[in-house]
Amino acid sequence: MIETSAWDSIQPLLRDLGLDPIRVENVLHPGHPDVDYTHGNIELKYMSAFPVRPDTKVRVPKLKGEQVAWITRRSMKGGLVWLLVRVGSEWFLWAGKDVWEVRQGLTQAEWRERSSLILAQPITQESRQRLKDMLTGKVRTGE
């Protein structure tokens, strides 16, 4: 699976949540996230699996410095911007303020403890609502 396939699998959920997601390919503004939606932006990434050794630092492939800079800057200005990483069949949602730390590398346990939300298959109604509340700013990370 590549990021395009990640988009194909998450787009229907975002649409069903009423978030009007639009895929963005912006060559003029490096670092701009992959998805615009009614309340902000989402950068999509994909990893086939976590490293085998649990103490290995997880590094997201193709998470570029300019993406981290864009996400961090927008987040610091109060914008809703997220990193959504599919790892196998799970989705990990990271708030923009945490993306720098993700890029530096965290263990699998740290991913599970620190991510804003984990969506496991099948995605429950409760998880869908929590995702919507986070993406619309009704619930901020850490609440």
mmCIF file of C-alpha atoms in Angstrom:
data_model
loop_
_atom_site.group_PDB
_atom_site.id
_atom_site.type_symbol
_atom_site.label_atom_id
_atom_site.label_comp_id
_atom_site.label_asym_id
_atom_site.label_seq_id
_atom_site.Cartn_x
_atom_site.Cartn_y
_atom_site.Cartn_z
ATOM 1 C CA MET A 1 0.000 0.000 0.000
ATOM 2 C CA ILE A 2 1.160 3.531 -0.717
ATOM 3 C CA GLU A 3 -0.158 6.899 0.433
ATOM 4 C CA THR A 4 -2.650 6.980 -2.442
ATOM 5 C CA SER A 5 -4.134 3.741 -1.156
ATOM 6 C CA ALA A 6 -4.175 5.189 2.374
ATOM 7 C CA TRP A 7 -6.227 8.064 0.932
ATOM 8 C CA ASP A 8 -8.554 5.624 -0.815
ATOM 9 C CA SER A 9 -9.245 3.849 2.482
ATOM 10 C CA ILE A 10 -9.620 6.914 4.768
ATOM 11 C CA GLN A 11 -11.444 9.271 2.366
ATOM 12 C CA PRO A 12 -14.839 7.509 2.659
ATOM 13 C CA LEU A 13 -14.683 7.698 6.462
ATOM 14 C CA LEU A 14 -13.812 11.403 6.422
ATOM 15 C CA ARG A 15 -16.569 12.031 3.879
ATOM 16 C CA ASP A 16 -19.109 10.066 5.957
ATOM 17 C CA LEU A 17 -18.157 12.197 8.976
ATOM 18 C CA GLY A 18 -19.175 15.282 6.961
ATOM 19 C CA LEU A 19 -15.637 16.683 6.734
ATOM 20 C CA ASP A 20 -15.586 17.259 2.933
ATOM 21 C CA PRO A 21 -12.031 15.933 2.426
ATOM 22 C CA ILE A 22 -10.091 16.977 -0.667
ATOM 23 C CA ARG A 23 -6.801 15.436 -1.773
ATOM 24 C CA VAL A 24 -4.139 18.081 -2.394
ATOM 25 C CA GLU A 25 -0.960 17.831 -4.458
ATOM 26 C CA ASN A 26 0.768 21.184 -4.046
ATOM 27 C CA VAL A 27 4.073 21.453 -5.906
ATOM 28 C CA LEU A 28 4.211 25.233 -5.393
ATOM 29 C CA HIS A 29 4.166 25.079 -1.588
ATOM 30 C CA PRO A 30 6.416 22.256 -0.312
ATOM 31 C CA GLY A 31 5.259 20.631 2.880
ATOM 32 C CA HIS A 32 1.536 21.300 2.447
ATOM 33 C CA PRO A 33 -0.434 18.309 3.814
ATOM 34 C CA ASP A 34 -2.115 15.768 1.549
ATOM 35 C CA VAL A 35 -5.694 16.468 2.645
ATOM 36 C CA ASP A 36 -7.697 19.636 3.186
ATOM 37 C CA TYR A 37 -10.962 19.209 5.084
ATOM 38 C CA THR A 38 -13.562 21.581 6.505
ATOM 39 C CA HIS A 39 -11.592 22.356 9.677
ATOM 40 C CA GLY A 40 -7.930 21.894 8.721
ATOM 41 C CA ASN A 41 -5.343 19.624 7.122
ATOM 42 C CA ILE A 42 -4.089 16.054 7.367
ATOM 43 C CA GLU A 43 -0.767 14.619 6.227
ATOM 44 C CA LEU A 44 -1.139 10.923 5.294
ATOM 45 C CA LYS A 45 1.631 8.351 5.653
ATOM 46 C CA TYR A 46 1.833 4.588 5.453
ATOM 47 C CA MET A 47 4.050 1.909 6.992
ATOM 48 C CA SER A 48 3.482 -1.792 6.382
ATOM 49 C CA ALA A 49 4.357 -2.735 9.981
ATOM 50 C CA PHE A 50 6.208 -1.659 13.080
ATOM 51 C CA PRO A 51 9.828 -2.801 13.445
ATOM 52 C CA VAL A 52 10.164 -6.339 14.803
ATOM 53 C CA ARG A 53 12.154 -5.308 17.871
ATOM 54 C CA PRO A 54 9.883 -3.374 20.256
ATOM 55 C CA ASP A 55 12.685 -1.038 21.420
ATOM 56 C CA THR A 56 13.528 0.078 17.859
ATOM 57 C CA LYS A 57 12.706 3.714 17.173
ATOM 58 C CA VAL A 58 9.903 3.970 14.617
ATOM 59 C CA ARG A 59 10.628 6.455 11.846
ATOM 60 C CA VAL A 60 7.913 7.337 9.363
ATOM 61 C CA PRO A 61 9.156 6.850 5.800
ATOM 62 C CA LYS A 62 8.997 9.935 3.603
ATOM 63 C CA LEU A 63 8.043 12.311 6.432
ATOM 64 C CA LYS A 64 10.064 15.247 5.153
ATOM 65 C CA GLY A 65 11.486 18.195 7.025
ATOM 66 C CA GLU A 66 9.382 20.698 5.095
ATOM 67 C CA GLN A 67 6.239 18.736 5.981
ATOM 68 C CA VAL A 68 7.161 18.771 9.666
ATOM 69 C CA ALA A 69 7.928 22.503 9.462
ATOM 70 C CA TRP A 70 4.604 23.289 7.745
ATOM 71 C CA ILE A 71 2.588 21.176 10.193
ATOM 72 C CA THR A 72 4.411 22.575 13.238
ATOM 73 C CA ARG A 73 4.077 26.194 12.094
ATOM 74 C CA ARG A 74 0.356 25.885 11.340
ATOM 75 C CA SER A 75 -0.272 24.065 14.618
ATOM 76 C CA MET A 76 1.581 26.732 16.618
ATOM 77 C CA LYS A 77 -0.680 29.361 14.998
ATOM 78 C CA GLY A 78 -3.759 27.499 16.283
ATOM 79 C CA GLY A 79 -4.617 25.603 13.111
ATOM 80 C CA LEU A 80 -5.978 22.084 13.163
ATOM 81 C CA VAL A 81 -3.383 19.987 11.380
ATOM 82 C CA TRP A 82 -2.723 16.292 11.842
ATOM 83 C CA LEU A 83 -0.462 13.435 10.841
ATOM 84 C CA LEU A 84 -2.432 10.254 10.153
ATOM 85 C CA VAL A 85 -0.244 7.175 9.756
ATOM 86 C CA ARG A 86 -1.515 3.775 8.743
ATOM 87 C CA VAL A 87 0.577 0.968 10.211
ATOM 88 C CA GLY A 88 -0.712 -2.376 8.986
ATOM 89 C CA SER A 89 -4.451 -2.272 9.706
ATOM 90 C CA GLU A 90 -4.298 0.432 12.393
ATOM 91 C CA TRP A 91 -4.399 4.213 12.014
ATOM 92 C CA PHE A 92 -2.449 6.486 14.368
ATOM 93 C CA LEU A 93 -3.545 10.117 14.599
ATOM 94 C CA TRP A 94 -0.930 12.639 15.746
ATOM 95 C CA ALA A 95 -1.602 16.278 16.605
ATOM 96 C CA GLY A 96 0.523 18.788 14.720
ATOM 97 C CA LYS A 97 2.313 19.777 17.914
ATOM 98 C CA ASP A 98 3.682 16.217 18.221
ATOM 99 C CA VAL A 99 4.914 15.675 14.664
ATOM 100 C CA TRP A 100 8.490 16.804 15.334
ATOM 101 C CA GLU A 101 8.746 14.173 18.077
ATOM 102 C CA VAL A 102 7.332 11.530 15.720
ATOM 103 C CA ARG A 103 9.934 12.418 13.095
ATOM 104 C CA GLN A 104 12.730 12.011 15.646
ATOM 105 C CA GLY A 105 11.566 8.457 16.340
ATOM 106 C CA LEU A 106 9.571 6.781 19.085
ATOM 107 C CA THR A 107 9.260 3.141 20.102
ATOM 108 C CA GLN A 108 6.103 1.197 19.278
ATOM 109 C CA ALA A 109 5.039 1.474 22.938
ATOM 110 C CA GLU A 110 5.539 5.246 22.794
ATOM 111 C CA TRP A 111 3.432 5.379 19.629
ATOM 112 C CA ARG A 112 0.624 3.605 21.435
ATOM 113 C CA GLU A 113 0.911 5.806 24.533
ATOM 114 C CA ARG A 114 1.395 9.211 22.882
ATOM 115 C CA SER A 115 -0.667 9.233 19.709
ATOM 116 C CA SER A 116 -3.842 11.285 19.921
ATOM 117 C CA LEU A 117 -6.007 8.409 18.709
ATOM 118 C CA ILE A 118 -5.610 4.835 17.464
ATOM 119 C CA LEU A 119 -8.196 3.501 15.055
ATOM 120 C CA ALA A 120 -8.228 -0.285 14.903
ATOM 121 C CA GLN A 121 -10.251 -2.347 12.432
ATOM 122 C CA PRO A 122 -13.177 -2.522 12.504
ATOM 123 C CA ILE A 123 -13.588 1.150 13.397
ATOM 124 C CA THR A 124 -16.261 1.431 16.073
ATOM 125 C CA GLN A 125 -18.935 4.125 16.230
ATOM 126 C CA GLU A 126 -17.273 5.455 19.389
ATOM 127 C CA SER A 127 -13.913 5.739 17.564
ATOM 128 C CA ARG A 128 -15.587 7.436 14.600
ATOM 129 C CA GLN A 129 -17.138 10.024 16.905
ATOM 130 C CA ARG A 130 -13.860 10.585 18.771
ATOM 131 C CA LEU A 131 -12.074 11.084 15.423
ATOM 132 C CA LYS A 132 -14.689 13.613 14.295
ATOM 133 C CA ASP A 133 -14.514 15.472 17.611
ATOM 134 C CA MET A 134 -10.734 15.716 17.366
ATOM 135 C CA LEU A 135 -10.629 16.732 13.705
ATOM 136 C CA THR A 136 -13.247 19.442 14.260
ATOM 137 C CA GLY A 137 -11.567 20.797 17.392
ATOM 138 C CA LYS A 138 -14.403 19.847 19.755
ATOM 139 C CA VAL A 139 -11.901 17.788 21.729
ATOM 140 C CA ARG A 140 -8.280 18.865 21.870
ATOM 141 C CA THR A 141 -5.480 16.381 22.371
ATOM 142 C CA GLY A 142 -4.809 15.600 26.008
ATOM 143 C CA GLU A 143 -8.494 15.952 26.999
#
